[in-house]
Short mmCIF file of C-alpha atoms in Angstrom, two decimals:
data_model
loop_
_atom_site.label_atom_id
_atom_site.label_comp_id
_atom_site.label_asym_id
_atom_site.label_seq_id
_atom_site.Cartn_x
_atom_site.Cartn_y
_atom_site.Cartn_z
CA MET A 1 10.27 10.16 17.43
CA THR A 2 7.88 12.35 17.76
CA ALA A 3 5.07 11.32 20.67
CA SER A 4 1.65 10.43 20.30
CA PRO A 5 -0.65 12.50 21.99
CA GLN A 6 -2.02 9.45 23.41
CA THR A 7 -0.17 5.83 23.38
CA GLU A 8 -4.11 3.82 23.68
CA TYR A 9 -6.94 4.57 20.95
CA THR A 10 -10.04 3.18 21.47
CA GLN A 11 -10.82 3.24 17.81
CA GLU A 12 -9.20 3.57 14.32
CA VAL A 13 -10.41 4.84 10.65
CA ARG A 14 -8.19 2.55 8.32
CA PHE A 15 -7.76 3.71 4.69
CA ALA A 16 -6.48 1.30 2.12
CA VAL A 17 -5.58 3.65 -1.16
CA VAL A 18 -5.23 2.67 -4.58
CA MET A 19 -3.97 5.58 -6.73
CA TYR A 20 -4.55 4.95 -10.42
CA GLY A 21 -2.42 5.72 -13.45
CA GLY A 22 -2.24 8.89 -14.89
CA VAL A 23 0.71 10.31 -16.58
CA SER A 24 -0.58 14.17 -17.16
CA LEU A 25 -1.75 14.37 -13.53
CA ALA A 26 1.12 13.65 -11.35
CA ILE A 27 1.00 16.46 -9.62
CA TYR A 28 -2.78 16.21 -8.42
CA ILE A 29 -1.94 12.65 -7.33
CA ASN A 30 0.82 13.94 -4.97
CA GLY A 31 -1.50 16.67 -3.87
CA ILE A 32 -3.64 14.07 -2.49
CA ALA A 33 -0.80 11.83 -1.14
CA GLN A 34 0.23 15.31 0.73
CA GLU A 35 -2.87 15.38 2.31
CA LEU A 36 -3.07 11.52 3.31
CA LEU A 37 0.11 12.29 4.92
CA ARG A 38 -1.02 15.32 6.84
CA MET A 39 -4.33 13.64 7.93
CA VAL A 40 -2.36 10.27 9.19
CA ARG A 41 -0.05 13.15 11.50
CA ALA A 42 -3.09 14.84 12.81
CA THR A 43 -3.85 12.21 15.43
CA THR A 44 -0.45 11.55 16.26
CA ARG A 45 1.18 14.91 17.05
CA SER A 46 0.53 17.22 19.97
CA VAL A 47 -2.00 20.14 19.23
CA ASP A 48 0.87 22.96 19.41
CA LYS A 49 2.85 20.89 16.45
CA LEU A 50 -0.11 20.91 14.06
CA GLU A 51 0.31 22.60 10.65
CA ASN A 52 -1.65 23.59 8.00
CA THR A 53 -5.13 21.07 7.32
CA GLU A 54 -4.05 18.99 10.22
CA LYS A 55 -6.09 20.80 12.47
CA VAL A 56 -8.97 20.17 10.47
CA TYR A 57 -8.41 16.67 10.62
CA ARG A 58 -7.52 16.34 14.42
CA ARG A 59 -11.19 18.30 14.70
CA LEU A 60 -12.84 15.60 12.91
CA SER A 61 -11.16 12.71 14.94
CA CYS A 62 -12.67 14.64 18.11
CA LEU A 63 -15.91 14.69 16.63
CA LEU A 64 -15.46 10.71 15.52
CA SER A 65 -14.53 9.65 19.42
CA ASP A 66 -17.14 11.13 20.91
CA PRO A 67 -20.82 10.67 19.50
CA GLU A 68 -22.13 12.83 21.97
CA LEU A 69 -20.07 15.51 21.26
CA LEU A 70 -20.61 14.86 17.71
CA ARG A 71 -24.34 15.39 18.19
CA LYS A 72 -23.89 18.40 19.74
CA PHE A 73 -21.34 19.64 17.27
CA ARG A 74 -24.09 19.03 14.86
CA ASP A 75 -26.69 20.62 16.99
CA ALA A 76 -24.35 24.12 16.88
CA VAL A 77 -24.23 23.97 13.28
CA ASP A 78 -27.63 23.74 12.48
CA GLN A 79 -28.26 26.91 14.01
CA PRO A 80 -29.34 30.01 12.14
CA THR A 81 -26.62 31.64 12.89
CA PRO A 82 -23.77 28.93 13.63
CA PRO A 83 -20.57 29.74 14.94
CA ALA A 84 -17.71 29.58 13.00
CA ARG A 85 -15.67 27.56 15.36
CA PRO A 86 -17.78 25.68 17.78
CA ASP A 87 -15.90 26.50 21.14
CA ILE A 88 -16.93 22.62 22.20
CA VAL A 89 -14.63 20.84 19.75
CA ASP A 90 -12.01 23.00 20.34
CA ASP A 91 -12.33 22.32 24.34
CA ARG A 92 -11.78 18.59 23.06
CA MET A 93 -8.89 19.28 21.08
CA ALA A 94 -6.75 21.33 23.92
CA ASP A 95 -6.88 18.81 26.45
CA ASN A 96 -4.67 16.96 23.90
CA ASN A 97 -6.22 13.72 24.00
CA VAL A 98 -7.43 11.75 20.92
CA ASN A 99 -9.01 8.39 21.00
CA THR A 100 -10.09 7.98 17.21
CA ARG A 101 -6.49 8.06 14.46
CA PHE A 102 -6.46 7.95 11.40
CA VAL A 103 -4.18 5.38 9.73
CA VAL A 104 -3.24 4.36 6.02
CA ASP A 105 -2.24 0.86 6.01
CA ILE A 106 -2.46 -0.28 2.39
CA LEU A 107 -0.93 1.72 -0.46
CA SER A 108 -1.45 -0.05 -3.86
CA GLY A 109 -0.36 2.11 -7.17
CA THR A 110 0.71 1.94 -10.80
CA SER A 111 2.03 4.66 -13.34
CA ALA A 112 2.16 8.52 -11.66
CA GLY A 113 0.05 6.82 -8.80
CA GLY A 114 2.73 4.12 -8.29
CA ILE A 115 5.19 6.89 -7.65
CA ASN A 116 3.23 9.33 -5.45
CA ALA A 117 2.48 5.84 -3.57
CA VAL A 118 6.27 4.71 -2.66
CA TYR A 119 7.28 7.89 -1.58
CA LEU A 120 4.17 8.29 0.67
CA ALA A 121 4.91 5.05 2.00
CA LYS A 122 8.43 5.15 3.21
CA ALA A 123 7.26 8.99 4.72
CA LEU A 124 4.58 6.68 6.82
CA ALA A 125 7.16 4.30 7.60
CA ASN A 126 9.94 6.44 8.46
CA ASP A 127 8.36 9.93 10.02
CA GLN A 128 9.73 11.87 6.93
CA ASP A 129 8.10 14.52 4.80
CA LEU A 130 7.07 14.38 1.18
CA ASP A 131 8.47 17.75 0.13
CA GLU A 132 11.44 16.30 -1.89
CA LEU A 133 8.70 14.34 -4.22
CA LYS A 134 6.80 17.95 -4.60
CA SER A 135 9.77 19.16 -5.82
CA LEU A 136 10.41 16.44 -7.95
CA TRP A 137 7.36 16.97 -9.50
CA VAL A 138 7.63 20.89 -10.14
CA THR A 139 11.40 20.83 -11.34
CA GLU A 140 10.74 17.84 -13.60
CA GLY A 141 7.68 18.25 -14.67
CA ASP A 142 9.43 20.66 -17.55
CA ILE A 143 9.30 17.98 -21.03
CA GLY A 144 12.29 20.06 -22.15
CA LEU A 145 14.25 18.82 -19.45
CA LEU A 146 13.12 15.07 -19.80
CA ILE A 147 13.65 15.46 -23.78
CA ASN A 148 16.31 12.67 -24.46
CA ASP A 149 19.10 14.90 -25.58
CA LYS A 150 22.20 16.29 -24.37
CA ARG A 151 20.86 19.03 -22.08
CA SER A 152 18.96 16.44 -20.54
CA VAL A 153 22.29 14.92 -18.86
CA ALA A 154 24.15 18.05 -18.33
CA GLY A 155 25.38 18.34 -14.93
CA LEU A 156 24.28 14.62 -14.25
CA HIS A 157 27.78 12.79 -15.60
CA LEU A 158 25.80 10.66 -17.24
CA THR A 159 26.54 9.48 -21.34
CA ASN A 160 24.20 10.84 -23.91
CA GLN A 161 22.37 8.23 -26.18
CA GLN A 162 22.90 7.97 -29.78
CA PRO A 163 20.66 7.22 -30.93
CA PRO A 164 17.80 7.85 -28.35
CA GLN A 165 16.22 4.92 -27.04
CA SER A 166 13.27 6.71 -25.93
CA LEU A 167 11.44 10.14 -26.22
CA LEU A 168 12.39 11.06 -22.59
CA ASN A 169 15.52 10.47 -20.82
CA SER A 170 14.85 7.55 -18.55
CA ARG A 171 18.18 7.51 -17.04
CA ARG A 172 17.36 11.34 -15.77
CA MET A 173 14.20 10.07 -14.48
CA TYR A 174 16.10 7.18 -12.37
CA PHE A 175 18.65 9.69 -11.18
CA LYS A 176 15.93 12.03 -9.65
CA LEU A 177 13.72 9.66 -8.55
CA LEU A 178 16.89 8.36 -6.24
CA LYS A 179 17.97 11.74 -5.46
CA ALA A 180 14.24 12.12 -3.91
CA LEU A 181 14.42 9.69 -1.97
CA GLN A 182 17.72 10.11 -0.77
CA GLY A 183 16.54 13.86 0.14
CA MET A 184 13.90 12.43 2.60
CA GLU A 185 16.67 11.02 5.00
CA LYS A 186 18.11 14.80 5.30
CA ARG A 187 15.59 15.67 8.04
CA ARG A 188 14.99 12.28 9.75
CA LYS A 189 17.52 9.54 8.62
CA SER A 190 15.53 5.99 8.66
CA LYS A 191 16.98 3.50 11.34
CA GLU A 192 15.94 -0.43 11.52
CA ASP A 193 15.06 -0.08 15.04
CA PHE A 194 12.60 3.09 14.33
CA THR A 195 9.21 2.62 15.40
CA SER A 196 6.77 4.72 13.59
CA PRO A 197 4.02 6.59 14.75
CA TYR A 198 1.77 6.29 11.91
CA VAL A 199 1.21 3.01 11.34
CA ASP A 200 1.64 -0.79 12.96
CA GLU A 201 1.48 -2.64 9.39
CA LEU A 202 2.05 -1.25 6.07
CA ASP A 203 1.53 -3.00 2.66
CA LEU A 204 2.90 -1.24 -0.44
CA PHE A 205 1.99 -2.93 -3.86
CA ILE A 206 3.67 -1.29 -7.01
CA THR A 207 2.47 -2.53 -10.35
CA THR A 208 4.37 -3.34 -13.52
CA THR A 209 4.68 -5.61 -16.43
CA ASP A 210 7.22 -7.91 -17.14
CA ILE A 211 7.59 -8.01 -20.92
CA GLU A 212 8.88 -11.08 -21.52
CA GLY A 213 7.01 -12.63 -19.11
CA THR A 214 7.86 -15.26 -16.12
CA LEU A 215 7.46 -19.11 -16.89
CA LEU A 216 5.02 -20.59 -14.48
CA PRO A 217 4.06 -24.41 -14.02
CA LEU A 218 0.09 -24.56 -14.02
CA ARG A 219 -0.94 -28.07 -12.39
CA LEU A 220 -3.60 -30.17 -14.10
CA SER A 221 -5.08 -33.65 -13.16
CA ASP A 222 -2.96 -35.63 -15.62
CA THR A 223 0.03 -33.25 -16.50
CA VAL A 224 1.52 -30.04 -15.67
CA VAL A 225 1.57 -27.41 -18.61
CA TYR A 226 3.40 -24.03 -18.39
CA GLU A 227 2.45 -20.41 -19.02
CA ARG A 228 3.49 -17.12 -19.10
CA ARG A 229 2.83 -14.20 -16.57
CA HIS A 230 3.13 -10.85 -17.55
CA ARG A 231 1.49 -9.25 -15.10
CA ASN A 232 3.84 -8.13 -12.06
CA VAL A 233 3.54 -6.24 -8.79
CA PHE A 234 6.65 -5.72 -6.12
CA HIS A 235 5.24 -5.70 -2.51
CA PHE A 236 6.99 -3.79 -0.08
CA ARG A 237 6.11 -4.01 3.76
CA TYR A 238 6.82 -2.39 7.18
CA SER A 239 5.64 -4.29 10.03
CA LYS A 240 5.96 -4.27 14.06
CA PRO A 241 6.30 -7.40 15.82
CA GLU A 242 3.38 -7.03 18.45
CA SER A 243 1.42 -6.83 14.96
CA THR A 244 2.32 -9.44 12.95
CA GLY A 245 5.45 -11.18 14.86
CA GLU A 246 7.47 -9.80 12.28
CA LYS A 247 9.95 -6.61 12.37
CA ARG A 248 10.72 -5.39 9.48
CA ASN A 249 11.03 -2.02 7.04
CA ASP A 250 11.79 -2.30 3.49
CA PHE A 251 11.40 1.68 3.06
CA LEU A 252 15.26 2.37 5.07
CA SER A 253 17.67 3.86 2.98
CA GLN A 254 19.71 1.28 1.97
CA ASN A 255 16.57 0.36 -0.26
CA ASP A 256 16.30 3.22 -2.31
CA PRO A 257 17.47 2.59 -5.09
CA PHE A 258 15.51 -0.59 -5.66
CA LEU A 259 12.20 1.87 -4.59
CA ALA A 260 13.60 4.32 -7.16
CA PHE A 261 13.82 1.04 -9.93
CA ALA A 262 9.91 -0.22 -8.78
CA ALA A 263 8.74 3.68 -9.59
CA ARG A 264 10.76 4.00 -12.75
CA CYS A 265 9.71 0.28 -13.93
CA THR A 266 5.67 1.44 -13.00
CA SER A 267 5.85 4.81 -14.97
CA SER A 268 7.96 3.44 -17.84
CA PHE A 269 5.23 4.41 -20.25
CA PRO A 270 5.59 3.19 -23.86
CA PHE A 271 7.13 5.79 -26.10
CA ALA A 272 8.32 7.70 -23.55
CA PHE A 273 10.63 6.25 -21.52
CA GLU A 274 12.56 2.78 -22.20
CA PRO A 275 11.86 -0.39 -20.45
CA MET A 276 14.17 -0.53 -16.93
CA ARG A 277 16.02 -3.50 -15.83
CA LEU A 278 17.66 -3.75 -12.53
CA CYS A 279 21.20 -3.82 -14.01
CA ASP A 280 20.23 -0.56 -15.50
CA VAL A 281 20.57 1.33 -11.94
CA ASP A 282 24.63 0.42 -12.20
CA GLU A 283 25.29 3.51 -14.95
CA VAL A 284 23.32 5.85 -12.26
CA LEU A 285 24.59 4.79 -9.19
CA ASP A 286 28.38 4.58 -10.45
CA ARG A 287 27.55 8.76 -10.16
CA PHE A 288 26.76 8.06 -6.41
CA PRO A 289 29.61 8.19 -4.13
CA GLU A 290 28.17 5.78 -1.34
CA TYR A 291 27.99 3.26 -3.82
CA ASP A 292 31.53 3.15 -5.16
CA ASP A 293 31.83 -0.19 -2.84
CA LYS A 294 31.02 -3.09 -5.32
CA ASP A 295 31.21 -5.57 -3.13
CA ALA A 296 28.61 -3.43 -0.69
CA ARG A 297 26.43 -2.78 -3.50
CA GLN A 298 26.52 -6.68 -5.18
CA LYS A 299 25.33 -7.66 -1.12
CA LEU A 300 22.54 -5.00 -1.85
CA VAL A 301 21.23 -6.37 -5.10
CA ASP A 302 21.42 -9.97 -3.69
CA GLU A 303 19.25 -8.71 -0.83
CA TRP A 304 16.73 -7.37 -3.27
CA LYS A 305 16.01 -10.34 -4.87
CA LYS A 306 13.44 -11.06 -1.95
CA PHE A 307 11.36 -8.31 -4.03
CA PHE A 308 10.94 -10.68 -6.86
CA LYS A 309 8.07 -13.20 -7.04
CA GLU A 310 10.33 -15.66 -8.15
CA SER A 311 13.85 -16.81 -7.47
CA SER A 312 16.39 -17.03 -9.92
CA ASP A 313 15.96 -20.95 -9.26
CA SER A 314 16.18 -23.00 -12.71
CA LEU A 315 12.86 -23.66 -14.38
CA LEU A 316 13.28 -26.33 -16.62
CA GLY A 317 16.26 -25.75 -17.08
CA LYS A 318 15.92 -21.68 -17.80
CA LYS A 319 17.22 -19.89 -15.23
CA ILE A 320 15.07 -16.96 -14.04
CA GLU A 321 17.81 -13.82 -14.57
CA PHE A 322 15.78 -11.29 -12.25
CA GLY A 323 18.61 -8.83 -12.87
CA THR A 324 17.98 -8.54 -16.66
CA ARG A 325 14.63 -8.86 -17.00
CA SER A 326 12.51 -5.88 -18.55
CA TYR A 327 9.64 -4.18 -17.09
CA THR A 328 7.49 -1.28 -18.33
CA ASP A 329 4.58 0.56 -17.38
CA GLY A 330 2.36 -1.40 -14.79
CA GLY A 331 -0.84 0.53 -16.65
CA VAL A 332 -0.24 -1.40 -19.63
CA LEU A 333 -1.96 -4.47 -17.89
CA ASP A 334 -3.18 -3.02 -14.39
CA ASN A 335 -3.76 0.28 -14.44
CA LYS A 336 -6.40 -0.22 -11.45
CA PRO A 337 -4.57 -2.14 -9.13
CA PHE A 338 -7.36 -3.06 -6.67
CA SER A 339 -6.98 -6.64 -6.36
CA PHE A 340 -3.88 -6.30 -4.35
CA ALA A 341 -5.47 -3.84 -1.75
CA THR A 342 -8.52 -5.96 -1.26
CA GLU A 343 -6.62 -8.92 -0.71
CA ALA A 344 -4.42 -7.51 2.15
CA LEU A 345 -7.48 -5.93 3.87
CA LEU A 346 -8.95 -9.32 3.70
CA ARG A 347 -6.01 -10.53 6.21
CA ARG A 348 -6.23 -7.90 8.61
CA ASP A 349 -6.44 -8.38 12.34
CA ALA A 350 -7.07 -4.74 14.89
CA PRO A 351 -6.94 -4.89 18.73
CA VAL A 352 -9.42 -2.16 18.46
CA LEU A 353 -12.71 -1.04 16.74
CA VAL A 354 -11.73 -0.41 13.11
CA ASP A 355 -13.64 1.52 10.48
CA ARG A 356 -12.28 0.34 7.07
CA LYS A 357 -12.54 2.68 4.12
CA LEU A 358 -11.21 2.32 0.48
CA ILE A 359 -9.83 5.16 -1.09
CA TYR A 360 -9.37 5.18 -4.95
CA ILE A 361 -7.82 8.02 -6.42
CA GLU A 362 -8.95 8.17 -10.28
CA PRO A 363 -7.20 11.38 -12.32
CA SER A 364 -9.85 11.40 -14.98
CA PRO A 365 -12.92 9.76 -13.63
CA GLU A 366 -15.37 8.64 -16.73
CA HIS A 367 -19.11 9.07 -16.67
CA PRO A 368 -20.58 6.62 -19.20
CA GLU A 369 -23.93 7.30 -18.03
CA ASP A 370 -23.78 10.82 -19.29
CA GLU A 371 -23.29 9.04 -23.24
CA PRO A 372 -25.93 8.61 -25.75
CA PRO A 373 -26.44 5.31 -26.94
CA ARG A 374 -24.71 4.78 -29.86
CA THR A 375 -27.14 3.27 -32.58
CA GLU A 376 -24.42 3.27 -35.70
CA LYS A 377 -22.75 0.55 -36.52
CA TYR A 378 -19.05 0.59 -35.99
CA GLN A 379 -17.03 0.79 -39.11
CA ALA A 380 -13.98 -1.79 -39.54
CA LEU A 381 -11.63 0.91 -38.57
CA GLU A 382 -13.38 1.19 -35.46
CA ASN A 383 -13.78 -2.48 -34.78
CA VAL A 384 -9.71 -2.75 -34.96
CA LYS A 385 -9.15 0.28 -32.67
CA ALA A 386 -11.58 -1.13 -30.22
CA ALA A 387 -9.93 -4.44 -30.27
CA LEU A 388 -6.43 -3.43 -30.70
CA LEU A 389 -6.68 -0.41 -27.96
CA ASP A 390 -9.67 0.57 -26.44
CA LEU A 391 -11.05 -3.01 -24.64
CA PRO A 392 -7.97 -4.30 -23.73
CA ALA A 393 -7.29 -1.31 -21.95
CA TYR A 394 -10.63 -0.84 -20.14
CA GLU A 395 -10.64 -2.43 -16.32
CA THR A 396 -13.65 -2.43 -14.39
CA ILE A 397 -13.42 -2.32 -10.52
CA ARG A 398 -17.05 -3.89 -9.81
CA GLU A 399 -15.79 -7.40 -9.22
CA ASP A 400 -13.41 -6.26 -6.42
CA LEU A 401 -15.83 -3.69 -4.74
CA GLU A 402 -18.19 -6.41 -4.62
CA ARG A 403 -15.41 -8.74 -2.71
CA VAL A 404 -15.13 -6.11 -0.08
CA MET A 405 -19.12 -5.81 0.31
CA ASP A 406 -19.15 -9.53 0.81
CA ARG A 407 -16.97 -9.32 3.34
CA ASN A 408 -18.61 -6.79 4.86
CA GLU A 409 -21.93 -8.69 5.10
CA SER A 410 -20.48 -11.81 6.09
CA ILE A 411 -18.48 -9.97 9.30
CA LYS A 412 -22.00 -8.09 10.02
CA ARG A 413 -23.34 -11.93 9.80
CA VAL A 414 -21.13 -13.19 12.47
CA ASN A 415 -21.56 -10.18 14.69
CA ARG A 416 -24.91 -10.71 14.65
CA ILE A 417 -24.89 -14.44 15.43
CA THR A 418 -21.89 -13.53 18.16
CA TYR A 419 -24.50 -10.99 19.60
CA ALA A 420 -27.72 -13.30 19.72
CA ILE A 421 -25.33 -16.55 21.28
CA GLU A 422 -24.39 -13.66 24.10
CA ASN A 423 -27.78 -12.65 24.74
CA ASP A 424 -29.03 -16.16 25.08
CA LEU A 425 -26.28 -17.17 27.62
CA ASP A 426 -27.41 -13.58 29.33
CA LYS A 427 -30.79 -14.80 29.66
CA SER A 428 -30.03 -18.57 30.61
CA ALA A 429 -30.31 -19.88 33.76
CA GLN A 430 -27.34 -21.43 33.34
CA SER A 431 -24.03 -19.06 34.16
CA ARG A 432 -20.95 -18.93 32.30
CA PRO A 433 -17.69 -20.79 33.53
CA GLN A 434 -15.47 -18.79 34.95
CA LEU A 435 -11.24 -19.30 34.79
CA GLU A 436 -8.95 -18.70 37.54
CA PRO A 437 -6.11 -16.75 37.33
CA GLY A 438 -3.56 -18.83 35.16
CA GLU A 439 -6.13 -22.05 34.71
CA TRP A 440 -5.83 -21.31 30.95
CA GLU A 441 -2.40 -21.93 30.55
CA ARG A 442 -2.89 -25.14 32.22
CA MET A 443 -5.79 -26.87 30.54
CA ASP A 444 -5.62 -29.43 27.62
CA LEU A 445 -8.60 -29.77 25.39
CA ALA A 446 -9.94 -32.29 27.35
CA ALA A 447 -10.26 -29.99 30.14
CA LEU A 448 -11.49 -26.93 28.28
CA ILE A 449 -14.31 -29.28 26.81
CA ALA A 450 -15.40 -30.19 30.13
CA LYS A 451 -15.58 -26.66 31.67
CA PHE A 452 -17.29 -25.26 28.14
CA GLY A 453 -18.98 -28.40 26.65
CA ILE A 454 -18.78 -30.23 23.63
CA TYR A 455 -19.41 -26.90 21.52
CA TYR A 456 -15.86 -25.64 22.13
CA ILE A 457 -14.80 -28.51 19.76
CA PRO A 458 -15.62 -26.55 16.54
CA SER A 459 -14.17 -22.99 17.54
CA ARG A 460 -11.02 -24.96 18.97
CA ARG A 461 -10.64 -26.93 15.36
CA LEU A 462 -10.83 -23.83 13.58
CA ARG A 463 -8.15 -21.92 15.30
CA ILE A 464 -6.16 -24.90 15.07
CA SER A 465 -6.44 -24.63 11.23
CA SER A 466 -5.95 -21.50 10.85
CA THR A 467 -2.96 -21.66 12.63
CA THR A 468 -1.49 -24.77 11.12
CA ASP A 469 -2.43 -22.36 7.96
CA ASP A 470 -0.21 -19.16 8.74
CA LEU A 471 2.48 -21.44 10.19
CA ALA A 472 2.65 -23.45 6.62
CA ARG A 473 2.88 -20.00 4.73
CA LEU A 474 5.94 -18.74 7.13
CA VAL A 475 7.63 -21.64 6.54
CA ALA A 476 6.89 -21.68 2.94
CA ARG A 477 8.12 -18.24 2.47
CA ALA A 478 11.35 -18.79 4.37
CA LEU A 479 12.23 -21.60 1.78
CA ASN A 480 11.46 -18.99 -0.74
CA LEU A 481 8.59 -21.14 -2.22
CA TYR A 482 5.90 -19.26 -1.66
CA SER A 483 5.06 -15.06 -2.12
CA ASP A 484 2.55 -13.25 -1.11
#
């Protein structure tokens, strides 16, 4: 494992990243994914191992670590003839000591953004590179290679479809996605006992569209009705025991076929690629010697059930066959998957001071403020086009951002109240009760109230309620009754 310059950090800058869909700009999104990985590495590598823009991110980390250093740096660059490289920052970098680290701990993506998010998450969890994905985009970006004809299956030992089921060869795309994931294992093979130097807890959300729709119950006051849910998401996680109490790494090599499956599902652009089913991977896996053992392969498939929100148990006598369900492009219903990222960051805890950033990668940003208002009446065909194509596909992110802003305001309010209470206690004549070593473990609720007063009760009840809710979620998840 790459040694961290410092094992203890005083603050973190955490990034939740949302990658939009953008079929024609997949390479552009990949470039951003590459930079995000370099940014994270910059604060976990020693100075003599920094590469490319990692040195720039390391300098930025040094400035954020010390407000006085930042002030001096600003004074230096504001001079009439500012130095090209202020020595004051170089001196700080040379001591190989970083107090602020950059962390990407939440990723949410769809379509081409979803593919890039899968590979970035695997690289962060296992300390791997993204060179294989870069090569994939460069070599497979040629539309001539993907056209669903004999040329597209040459050398892959795949059968040529007659007639073609899609414009582009979906099986070739899955084959290449899987090969790229396996290629990431060449420099550093993923291992269950490996501890990532880049992140303590990582969530990846890849959106897809369940064409048939999953039948779900909706309990009303007097009955139960059912509806179909077509919006689907595959949730992958990495976590350390000291962070969540659970050691988990969904980005190990044995899950590469399913990661490639999720990447293919989210990018199943209508007309270009076929919808994807889990059973469709068999034709491709048959071409890989490492998957020749059918029993071992079936065992993997059984383990992949956990990535589906609903189990294969019967519902109204209708068995949910997760292996034969068809999934298409996640961008059909959710091309801007903000909600998963915003919900995940609401559940994050941190042992150090955290500056939270939410980044969304919009390959083709809109500027409606620059468009002149329309005064002409919409015609009948324009009305049909708007109803069928334009309006259903238009998504806003205002509500998701407002939720984050409301949370930030709540945190600021709690901090102000906490600070005021501490200030009042400092000013009061009554001194704060002090605990002797080991006393906390021996005290029950009555003893705590006697020592700290009755005002301790609401805090205690709130902690008990929160712990009970967490325990209930853990039990429900273990019994396959709850999915987050």
